[in-house]
Structures are given as structure tokens and as C-alpha cells.
Coordinates of C-alpha atoms and ligand atoms in Angstrom, one line a residue:
X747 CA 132.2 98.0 102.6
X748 CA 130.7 99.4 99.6
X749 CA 128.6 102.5 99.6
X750 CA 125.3 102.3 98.0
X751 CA 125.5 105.9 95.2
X752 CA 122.4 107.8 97.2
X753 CA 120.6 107.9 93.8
X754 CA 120.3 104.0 93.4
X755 CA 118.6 104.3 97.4
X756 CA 116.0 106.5 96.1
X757 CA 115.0 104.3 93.0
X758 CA 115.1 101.4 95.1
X759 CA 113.5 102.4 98.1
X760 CA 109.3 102.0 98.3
X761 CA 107.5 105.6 98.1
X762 CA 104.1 106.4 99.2
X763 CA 101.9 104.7 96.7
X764 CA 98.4 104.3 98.3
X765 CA 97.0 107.8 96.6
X766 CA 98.1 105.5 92.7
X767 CA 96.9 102.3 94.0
X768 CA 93.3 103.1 95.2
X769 CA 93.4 105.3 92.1
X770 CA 93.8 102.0 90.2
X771 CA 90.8 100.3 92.9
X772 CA 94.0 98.1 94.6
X773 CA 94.3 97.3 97.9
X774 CA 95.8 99.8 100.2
X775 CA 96.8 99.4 103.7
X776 CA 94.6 102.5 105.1
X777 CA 92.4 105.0 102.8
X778 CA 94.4 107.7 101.2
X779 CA 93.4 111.1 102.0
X780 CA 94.5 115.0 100.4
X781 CA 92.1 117.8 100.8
X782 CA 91.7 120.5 98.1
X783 CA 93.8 123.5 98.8
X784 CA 95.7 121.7 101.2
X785 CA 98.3 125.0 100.5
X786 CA 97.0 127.7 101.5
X787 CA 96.2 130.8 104.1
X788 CA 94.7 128.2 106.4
X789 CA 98.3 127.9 107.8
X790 CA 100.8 130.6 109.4
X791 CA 104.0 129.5 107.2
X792 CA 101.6 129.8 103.6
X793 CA 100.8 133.5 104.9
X794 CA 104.6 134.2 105.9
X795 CA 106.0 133.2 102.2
X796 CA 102.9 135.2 100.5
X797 CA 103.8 138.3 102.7
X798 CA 107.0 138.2 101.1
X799 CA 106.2 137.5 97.7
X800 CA 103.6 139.9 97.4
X801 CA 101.0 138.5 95.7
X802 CA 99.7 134.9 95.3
X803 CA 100.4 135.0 91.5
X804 CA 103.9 135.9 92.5
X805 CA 104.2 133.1 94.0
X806 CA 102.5 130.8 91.4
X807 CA 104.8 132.2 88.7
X808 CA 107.8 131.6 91.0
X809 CA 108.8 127.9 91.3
X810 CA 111.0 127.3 94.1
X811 CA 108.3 129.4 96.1
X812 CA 105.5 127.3 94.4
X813 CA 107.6 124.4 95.7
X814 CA 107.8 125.1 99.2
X815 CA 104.0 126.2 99.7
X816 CA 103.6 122.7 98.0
X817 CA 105.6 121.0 100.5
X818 CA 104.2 122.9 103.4
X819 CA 100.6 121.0 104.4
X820 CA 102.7 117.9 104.3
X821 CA 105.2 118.8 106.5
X822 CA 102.6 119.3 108.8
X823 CA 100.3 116.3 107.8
X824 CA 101.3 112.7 106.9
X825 CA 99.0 113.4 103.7
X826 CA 99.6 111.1 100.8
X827 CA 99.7 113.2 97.8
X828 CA 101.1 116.7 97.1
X829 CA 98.9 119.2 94.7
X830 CA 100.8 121.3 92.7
X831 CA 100.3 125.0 93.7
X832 CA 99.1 127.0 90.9
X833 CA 95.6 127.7 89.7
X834 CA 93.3 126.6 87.0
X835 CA 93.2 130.5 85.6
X836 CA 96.4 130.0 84.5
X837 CA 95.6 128.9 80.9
X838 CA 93.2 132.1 80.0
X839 CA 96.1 134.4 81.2
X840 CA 98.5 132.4 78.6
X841 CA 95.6 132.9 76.1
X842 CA 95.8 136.6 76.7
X843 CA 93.0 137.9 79.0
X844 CA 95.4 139.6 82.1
X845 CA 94.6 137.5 85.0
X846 CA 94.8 139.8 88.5
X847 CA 93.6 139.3 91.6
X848 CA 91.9 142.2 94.2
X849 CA 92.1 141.6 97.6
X850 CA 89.0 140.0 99.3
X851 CA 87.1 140.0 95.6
X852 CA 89.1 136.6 94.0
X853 CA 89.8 136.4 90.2
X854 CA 89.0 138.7 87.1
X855 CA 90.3 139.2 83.7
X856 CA 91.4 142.6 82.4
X857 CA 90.1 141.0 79.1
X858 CA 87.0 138.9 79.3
X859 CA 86.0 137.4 75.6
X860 CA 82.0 138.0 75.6
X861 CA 81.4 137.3 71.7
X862 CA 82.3 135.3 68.5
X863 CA 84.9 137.4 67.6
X864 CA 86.9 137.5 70.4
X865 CA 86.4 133.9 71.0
X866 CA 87.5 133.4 67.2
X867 CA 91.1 135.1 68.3
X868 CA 91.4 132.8 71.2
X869 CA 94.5 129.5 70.4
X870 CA 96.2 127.0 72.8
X871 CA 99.2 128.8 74.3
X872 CA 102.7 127.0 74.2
X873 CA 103.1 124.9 76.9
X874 CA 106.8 125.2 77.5
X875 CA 107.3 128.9 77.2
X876 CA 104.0 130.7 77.9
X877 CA 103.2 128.3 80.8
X878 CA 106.8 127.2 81.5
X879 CA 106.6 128.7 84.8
X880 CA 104.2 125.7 85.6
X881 CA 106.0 123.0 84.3
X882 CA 109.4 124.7 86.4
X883 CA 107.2 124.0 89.5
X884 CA 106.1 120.9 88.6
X885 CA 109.8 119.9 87.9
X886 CA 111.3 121.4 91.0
X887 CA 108.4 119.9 92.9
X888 CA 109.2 116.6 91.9
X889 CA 112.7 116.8 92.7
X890 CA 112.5 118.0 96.1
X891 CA 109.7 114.9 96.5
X892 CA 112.3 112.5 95.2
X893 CA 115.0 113.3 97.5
X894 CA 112.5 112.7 100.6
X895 CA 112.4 109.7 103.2
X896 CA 110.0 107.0 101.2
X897 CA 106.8 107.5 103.2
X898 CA 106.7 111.0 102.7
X899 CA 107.8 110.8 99.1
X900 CA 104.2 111.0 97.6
X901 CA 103.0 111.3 94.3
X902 CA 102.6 115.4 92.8
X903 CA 98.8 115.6 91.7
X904 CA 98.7 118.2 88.4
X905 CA 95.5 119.5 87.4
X906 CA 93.9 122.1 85.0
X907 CA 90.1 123.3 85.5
X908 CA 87.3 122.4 83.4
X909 CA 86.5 123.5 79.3
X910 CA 82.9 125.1 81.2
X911 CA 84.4 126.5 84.3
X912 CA 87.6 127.9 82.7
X913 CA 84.5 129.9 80.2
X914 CA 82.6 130.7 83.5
X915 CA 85.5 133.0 84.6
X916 CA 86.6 134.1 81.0
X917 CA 83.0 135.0 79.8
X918 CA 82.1 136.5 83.3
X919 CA 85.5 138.5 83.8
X920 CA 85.9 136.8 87.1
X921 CA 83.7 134.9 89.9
X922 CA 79.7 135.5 89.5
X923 CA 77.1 134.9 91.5
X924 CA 74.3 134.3 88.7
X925 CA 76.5 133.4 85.5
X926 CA 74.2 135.6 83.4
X927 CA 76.7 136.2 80.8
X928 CA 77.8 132.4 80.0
X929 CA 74.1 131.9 80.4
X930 CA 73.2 134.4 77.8
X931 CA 75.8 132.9 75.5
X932 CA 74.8 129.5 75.6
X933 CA 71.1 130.7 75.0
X934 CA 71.8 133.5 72.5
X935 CA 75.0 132.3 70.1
X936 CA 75.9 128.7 71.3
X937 CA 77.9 127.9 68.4
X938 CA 79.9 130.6 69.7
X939 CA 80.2 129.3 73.4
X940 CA 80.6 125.8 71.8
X941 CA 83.8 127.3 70.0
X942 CA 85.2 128.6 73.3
X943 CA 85.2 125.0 74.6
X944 CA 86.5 123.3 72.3
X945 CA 90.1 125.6 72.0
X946 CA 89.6 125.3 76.1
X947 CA 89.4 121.7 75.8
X948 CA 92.6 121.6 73.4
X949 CA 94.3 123.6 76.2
X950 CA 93.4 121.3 78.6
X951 CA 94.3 118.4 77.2
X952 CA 97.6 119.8 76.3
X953 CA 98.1 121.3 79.6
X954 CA 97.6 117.9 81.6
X955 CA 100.1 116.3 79.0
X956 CA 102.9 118.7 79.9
X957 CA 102.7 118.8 82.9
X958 CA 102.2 114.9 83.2
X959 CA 105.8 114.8 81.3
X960 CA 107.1 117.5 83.6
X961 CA 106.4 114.9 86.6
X962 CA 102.5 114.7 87.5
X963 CA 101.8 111.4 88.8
X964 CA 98.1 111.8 88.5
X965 CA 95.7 114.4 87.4
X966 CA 92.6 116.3 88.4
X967 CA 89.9 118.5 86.2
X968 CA 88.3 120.7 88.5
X969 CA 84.6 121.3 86.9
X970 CA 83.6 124.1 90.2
X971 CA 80.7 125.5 88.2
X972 CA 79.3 122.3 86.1
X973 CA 76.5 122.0 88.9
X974 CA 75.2 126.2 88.3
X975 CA 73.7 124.0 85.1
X976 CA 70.6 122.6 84.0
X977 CA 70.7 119.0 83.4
X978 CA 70.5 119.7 79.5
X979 CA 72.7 122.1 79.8
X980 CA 75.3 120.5 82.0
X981 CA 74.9 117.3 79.1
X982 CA 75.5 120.2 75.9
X983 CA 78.3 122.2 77.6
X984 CA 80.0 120.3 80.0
X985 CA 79.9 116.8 80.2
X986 CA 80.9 116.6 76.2
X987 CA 84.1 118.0 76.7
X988 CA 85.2 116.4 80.4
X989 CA 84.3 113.3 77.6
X990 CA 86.7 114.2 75.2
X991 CA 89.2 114.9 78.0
X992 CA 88.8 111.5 79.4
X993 CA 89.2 109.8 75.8
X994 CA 92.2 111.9 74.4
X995 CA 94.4 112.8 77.0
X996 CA 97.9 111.0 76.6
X997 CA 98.6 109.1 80.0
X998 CA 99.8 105.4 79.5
X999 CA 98.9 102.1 80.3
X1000 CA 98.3 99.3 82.6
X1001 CA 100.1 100.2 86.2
X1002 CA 102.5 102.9 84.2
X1003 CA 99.0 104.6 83.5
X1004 CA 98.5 108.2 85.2
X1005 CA 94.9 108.4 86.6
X1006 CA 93.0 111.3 85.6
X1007 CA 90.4 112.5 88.4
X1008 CA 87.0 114.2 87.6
X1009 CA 86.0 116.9 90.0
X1010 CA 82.8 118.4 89.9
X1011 CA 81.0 119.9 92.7
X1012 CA 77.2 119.2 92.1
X1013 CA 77.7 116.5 89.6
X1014 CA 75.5 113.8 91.2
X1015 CA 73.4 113.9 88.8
X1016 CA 75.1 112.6 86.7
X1017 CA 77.5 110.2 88.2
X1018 CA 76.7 107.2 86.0
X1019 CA 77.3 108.9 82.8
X1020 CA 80.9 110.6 84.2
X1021 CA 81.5 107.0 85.7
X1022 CA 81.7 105.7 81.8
X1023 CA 83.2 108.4 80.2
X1024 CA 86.4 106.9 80.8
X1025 CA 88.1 108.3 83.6
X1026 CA 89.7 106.9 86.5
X1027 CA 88.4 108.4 89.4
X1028 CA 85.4 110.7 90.3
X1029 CA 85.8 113.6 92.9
X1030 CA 82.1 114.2 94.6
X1031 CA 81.1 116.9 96.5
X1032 CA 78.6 116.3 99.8
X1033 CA 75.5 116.2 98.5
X1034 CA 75.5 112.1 97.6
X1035 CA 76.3 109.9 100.0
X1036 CA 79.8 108.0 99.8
X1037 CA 77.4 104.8 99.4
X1038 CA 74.8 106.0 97.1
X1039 CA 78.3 107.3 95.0
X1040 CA 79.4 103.9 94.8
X1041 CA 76.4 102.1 94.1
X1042 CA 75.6 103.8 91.1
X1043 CA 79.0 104.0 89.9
X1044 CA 79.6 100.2 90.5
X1045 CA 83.0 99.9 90.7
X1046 CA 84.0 101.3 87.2
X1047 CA 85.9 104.3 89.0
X1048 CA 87.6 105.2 92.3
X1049 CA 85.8 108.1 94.1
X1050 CA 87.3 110.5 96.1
X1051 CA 85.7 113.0 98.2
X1052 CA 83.4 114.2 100.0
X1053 CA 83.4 115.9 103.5
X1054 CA 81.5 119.0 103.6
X1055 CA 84.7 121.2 104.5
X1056 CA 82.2 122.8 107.3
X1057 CA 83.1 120.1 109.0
X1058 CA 86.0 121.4 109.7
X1059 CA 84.0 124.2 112.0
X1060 CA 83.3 121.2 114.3
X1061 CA 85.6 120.1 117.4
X1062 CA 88.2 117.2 116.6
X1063 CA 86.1 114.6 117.8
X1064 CA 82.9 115.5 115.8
X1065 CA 85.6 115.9 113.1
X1066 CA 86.4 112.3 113.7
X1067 CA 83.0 111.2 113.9
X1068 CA 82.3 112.4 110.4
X1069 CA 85.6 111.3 108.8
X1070 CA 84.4 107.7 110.2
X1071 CA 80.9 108.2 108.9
X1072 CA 82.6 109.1 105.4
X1073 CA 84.8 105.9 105.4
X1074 CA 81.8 103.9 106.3
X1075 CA 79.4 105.1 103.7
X1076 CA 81.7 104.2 101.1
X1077 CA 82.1 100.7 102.2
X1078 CA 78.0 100.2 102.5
X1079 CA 78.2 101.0 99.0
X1080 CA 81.0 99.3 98.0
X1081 CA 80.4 95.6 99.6
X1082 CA 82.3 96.5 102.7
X1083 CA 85.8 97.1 101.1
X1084 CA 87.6 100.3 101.7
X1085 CA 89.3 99.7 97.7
X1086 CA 88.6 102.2 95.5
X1087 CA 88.5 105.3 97.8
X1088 CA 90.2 108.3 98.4
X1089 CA 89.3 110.1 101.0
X1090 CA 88.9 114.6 100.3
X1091 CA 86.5 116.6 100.8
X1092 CA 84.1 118.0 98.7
X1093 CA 85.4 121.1 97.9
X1094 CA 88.2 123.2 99.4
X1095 CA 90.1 124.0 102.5
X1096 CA 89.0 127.9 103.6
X1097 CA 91.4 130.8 105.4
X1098 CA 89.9 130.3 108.3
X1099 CA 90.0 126.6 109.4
X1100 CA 92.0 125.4 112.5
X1101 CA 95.5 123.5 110.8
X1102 CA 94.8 121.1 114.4
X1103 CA 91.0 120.5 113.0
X1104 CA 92.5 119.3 109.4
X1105 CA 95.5 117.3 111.7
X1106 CA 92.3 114.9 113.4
X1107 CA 90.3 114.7 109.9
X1108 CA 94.0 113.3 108.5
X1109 CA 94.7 111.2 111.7
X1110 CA 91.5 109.7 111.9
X1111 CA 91.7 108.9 108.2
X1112 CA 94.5 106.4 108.6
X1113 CA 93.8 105.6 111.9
X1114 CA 90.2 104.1 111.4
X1115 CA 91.0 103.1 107.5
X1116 CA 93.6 100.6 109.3
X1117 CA 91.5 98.7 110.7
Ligands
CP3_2552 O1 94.5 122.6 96.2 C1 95.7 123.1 96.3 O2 96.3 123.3 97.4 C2 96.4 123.6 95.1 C3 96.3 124.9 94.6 C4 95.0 125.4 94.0 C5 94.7 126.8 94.0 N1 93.7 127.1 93.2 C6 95.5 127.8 94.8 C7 94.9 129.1 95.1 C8 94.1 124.9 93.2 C9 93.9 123.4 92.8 C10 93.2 125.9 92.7 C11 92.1 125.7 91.7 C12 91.1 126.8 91.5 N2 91.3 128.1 91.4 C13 89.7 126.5 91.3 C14 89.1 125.2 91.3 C15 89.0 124.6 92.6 C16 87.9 125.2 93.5 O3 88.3 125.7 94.5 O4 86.8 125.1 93.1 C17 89.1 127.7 91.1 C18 87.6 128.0 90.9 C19 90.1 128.7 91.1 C20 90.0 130.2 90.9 C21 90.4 130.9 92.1 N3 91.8 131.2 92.4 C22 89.7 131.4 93.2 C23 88.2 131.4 93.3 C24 90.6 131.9 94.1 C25 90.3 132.4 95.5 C26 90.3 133.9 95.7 C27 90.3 134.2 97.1 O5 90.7 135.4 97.4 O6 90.0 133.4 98.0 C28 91.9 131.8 93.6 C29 93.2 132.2 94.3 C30 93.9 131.0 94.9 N4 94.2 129.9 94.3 C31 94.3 131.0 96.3 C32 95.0 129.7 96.4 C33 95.7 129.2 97.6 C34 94.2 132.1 97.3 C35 95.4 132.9 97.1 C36 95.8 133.8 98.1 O7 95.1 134.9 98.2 O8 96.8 133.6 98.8

């Protein structure tokens, strides 16, 4: 008997490909479904590795621990993507503005840039040494996904935030409740705040394509803070530059092609305009509808989203309810077909959610998607 080398059993054996294939509005056997900060302090084994790392930048900057609190919600969870665990502040702390983090307060920057000059100093770090520690992870990450049994061998999700919401936090200094700073920038010296986008946008851009040759699969701008804007504001500084992500970004063709996912929370208004600015999926947050989301967007994307995460305050079987409601609104919209969706929510997973409450919402995913 001949023994089959154990790397030709991996190429040849299927992996989990519904998260690529609704991505590319295929058929899939049931909805796939992530959730935003599916790694996290939500679960008992994320709190154990951060207690002994120290610090969650610690364990960003290290990648065999980045790796295992990747690994960690889907050990638990038959999701069907992994997200790489990093954050979207890491491209500011490569451009030099001393990310930390205080306990119970989030973010800031030692360094925030508030004027021209200080945006004039600001370049696109060097992906493979200043930021090398998140291509490592992505790397390591996709090994360990490669060597797993085929149905849990999903594809790694990389991501970056937006050109705007990377400048909320860089003009700010950290999280804000009334963005008067950016605000005052983009009313008092825009040709500076313009100027801060576009070397953000570069960074982007060139962030998504290392880490898409490190081993992404597919990839996700988070735009948090797009929906703190006016519409005129939102369609000067921050739909111009998700644009110019969508157009220039490297990712392939055809079925080789590496979907790139909008996310913006509040960006209903203007889902037609994201819907042709030539990305492959739209992440919505709860205020629209699942239908009204696909109506308008007519098929030209996939959409992911949108459970209020709230929802996860509810008992399992309300939990259900609403995961069933979710699937169904997208369908109205969508001429009863399920293709095309990925199920999330609409914004992230919080420290104090039930692991067993995020076990239904997955469960019922796949369980009424099937049918
Ligand atoms: O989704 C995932 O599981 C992947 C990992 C991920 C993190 N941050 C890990 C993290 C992702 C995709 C992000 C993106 C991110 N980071 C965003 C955009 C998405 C969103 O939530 O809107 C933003 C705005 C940030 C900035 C940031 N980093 C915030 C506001 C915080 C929370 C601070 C706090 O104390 O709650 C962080 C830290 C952070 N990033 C944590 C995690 C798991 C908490 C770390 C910890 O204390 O252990």
C-alpha cells in the first residue's frame, strides 16, 4: 500500500469555503456566519492567555499568541472564517504616534498629529519590518489553519480600518465622544485633513496587500466612525477614499480573486453609492433592514451583517428568533435566495456576552440556513 505524503491530503482535501463563495454571491449549502471580535474577553481561555501576556498589545505583537486567540472562538464554534487578531491602530503606531492602551479607557496616542505640519511628517511605514509582526501572525495563522481537518480549515479574514476612522483616533488622540477635533480640521484646514487621508489610504492599501500575500483570504475595512458624519461630509472625507481602496487594491481575478468587505456602521445612507464603488461585499450595521439592504444594493455586492449584538443580552431562543428573522429579511430582499449573504452582526462582540448565547446565534445560523 502506498502512503499518501500528508501534504498532498491537505491540498487535495475540500476546506471550508462558504465564507469565499457567498463572498462571490455562489451558492452555499447554509449562510456563512463570523461575528466581529469573535476573539476576545467574551471567553475564559482569551482572558487566561491575556493574563499572561500582559497586555493585549503584547499579545498582538506576538504571533504564536496572536495565533491561538485566533483559533480560540473557533474551537468553540463551528464559525466559518477566522479574523486575524490584531487591531486597526496598528498602522498609526508604525507611522510613529505610540499607540497604548489604559485599562477600562481603550486606545490613545502618545502623539496625536492635530495640524499640517505634523500631518506633512506623516509616510507609509514598511510593511515587512515595521509591521512584520502582523504579517508573522498572519503567516503562522495560516499554517496552523492549513494543517486542520477540512471543515474547520476556514479562510483567515485580514483587515485594516478606514482612511477617516484611522484619522478619528490619530487627530483625537484616542476614542471621543464628539469628534471635535477631526471636526474642526475638516472645517478649519481641510486640505490638511485631506492630506492625512490620502498617506492613510496609501497605508491601507499597502497594508491589505501584505497581508493578502502573507495569507488573507479575504479582506475587511472597518469604517467605525464614517456614520459620526454629515452626509456631505461622509461623501468629502470618507467615501472618496473607501473608493480608491476598492479600485486600487491588488487582489486578483475571477474565483482566485480575494473579496474585499466594506464595513461601516451607519453607512445606510449610502448603500447604493458603496454598492458601486467596486467592492465585493458590504458589512451593515442594524439600522437597515437585511431586505431594504438588498433591495437597494440589487445584487451588485454580498452583504454581511447585521444583528444588533444586544441581541446577544436575550435568552437563546429569542437569540434564535432574531438570527431567523435576520436570514429571512435578507431573502425578502433578495427574491427568496439565501446567495449573497453572510451572516455577522453589526458591530462587535462585547466582554460581557454569554460564549453559550453566541453558540445558539451560530447554531441557528446553519441550522435554519439549511433548509
Ligand atoms: O474581530 C476580531 O476578533 C479581530 C480582532 C480585532 C480587534 N480590534 C481586537 C481587539 C479587530 C478587527 C479590531 C478592530 C478595531 N479596533 C476597531 C474597528 C472595529 C470596531 O470595533 O469598530 C476599532 C475601532 C479598534 C480600536 C480599539 N482597539 C478599541 C476601541 C479597543 C477596545 C478597547 C477596550 O478596552 O475595550 C481596542 C482594543 C482591542 N482590540 C481589544 C480586542 C480584542 C480589547 C483588548 C483587551 O483589552 O483585551
Amino acid at each position: 500500500m502506498t502512503t499518501i505524503p500528508r501534504e498532498c491530503t491537505r491540498v487535495s482535501t475540500p476546506h471550508n469555503d462558504r465564507l469565499l463563495r457567498a463572498l462571490r454571491r455562489e451558492p452555499v449549502d447554509r449562510t456563512p456566519v463570523w461575528l466581529m471580535r469573535q476573539a476576545g474577553r467574551y471567553l475564559p481561555e482569551y482572558r487566561a492567555v491575556r493574563a499572561k501576556a500582559g497586555s493585549f498589545l503584547a499579545m498582538a505583537k506576538h504571533p504564536e499568541l496572536a495565533c491561538e486567540v485566533t483559533l480560540q472562538p473557533l474551537r468553540r464554534f463551528p464559525l466559518d472564517a477566522a479574523i486575524l487578531f490584531s487591531d486597526i491602530l496598528t498602522i498609526p503606531d508604525a507611522m510613529g504616534l505610540g499607540l497604548y492602551f489604559v485599562e477600562g479607557e481603550g486606545p490613545k496616542f502618545e502623539r496625536p498629529v492635530r495640524d499640517a505640519a505634523a500631518i506633512a511628517k506623516l509616510g507609509v511605514p514598511d510593511m515587512e519590518t515595521e509591521l512584520r509582526y502582523v504579517m508573522d501572525a498572519v503567516r503562522t495563522i495560516r499554517r496552523e489553519l492549513d494543517g486542520l481537518p477540512s471543515q474547520s480549515r476556514v479562510p483567515l479574514i485580514g483587515f485594516s480600518g478606514s482612511p477617516w476612522t484611522l484619522a478619528c483616533y490619530m487627530v483625537e488622540g484616542g476614542g471621543s465622544s464628539n469628534y471635535a477635533r477631526i471636526k474642526a480640521l475638516a472645517l478649519n484646514d481641510p486640505k490638511a485633513l485631506h492630506a492625512l487621508l490620502a498617506v492613510n489610504t496609501d497605508a491601507v492599501i499597502a497594508y491589505l496587500a501584505a497581508q493578502r500575500a502573507a495569507g488573507a483570504q479575504a479582506l475587511q475595512v472597518f469604517d467605525t466612525w464614517g456614520g459620526v458624519l454629515s452626509p456631505a461630509m461622509y461623501r468629502e472625507f470618507s467615501l472618496p477614499y473607501l473608493t480608491r481602496i476598492a479600485r486600487e487594491l491588488p487582489r486578483g481575478e475571477g474565483a482566485q480573486r480575494t473579496p474585499l468587505i466594506l464595513f461601516g456602521k451607519g453607512n445606510a445612507p449610502y448603500l447604493e453609492e458603496l454598492a458601486g464603488c467596486g467592492c465585493e461585499g458590504l458589512g451593515v450595521d442594524w439600522t437597515v433592514t437585511l431586505e431594504e439592504a438588498a433591495r437597494r444594493t440589487a445584487g451588485k455586492v454580498a452583504l454581511q451583517g447585521n444583528l444588533d449584538p444586544a441581541m446577544l443580552y436575550g435568552s437563546p431562543d429569542a437569540i434564535r428568533a432574531q438570527v431567523r428573522l435576520a436570514l429571512d429579511s435578507y431573502a425578502a430582499g433578495h427574491g427568496g435566495s439565501r446567495e449573497g449573504h453572510v451572516f455577522n452582526l453589526g458591530h462587535g462582540l462585547s466582554p460581557d456576552m454569554d460564549p453559550a448565547h453566541v453558540a445558539a446565534l451560530v447554531d441557528e445560523v446553519h441550522a435554519y440556513s439549511a433548509r
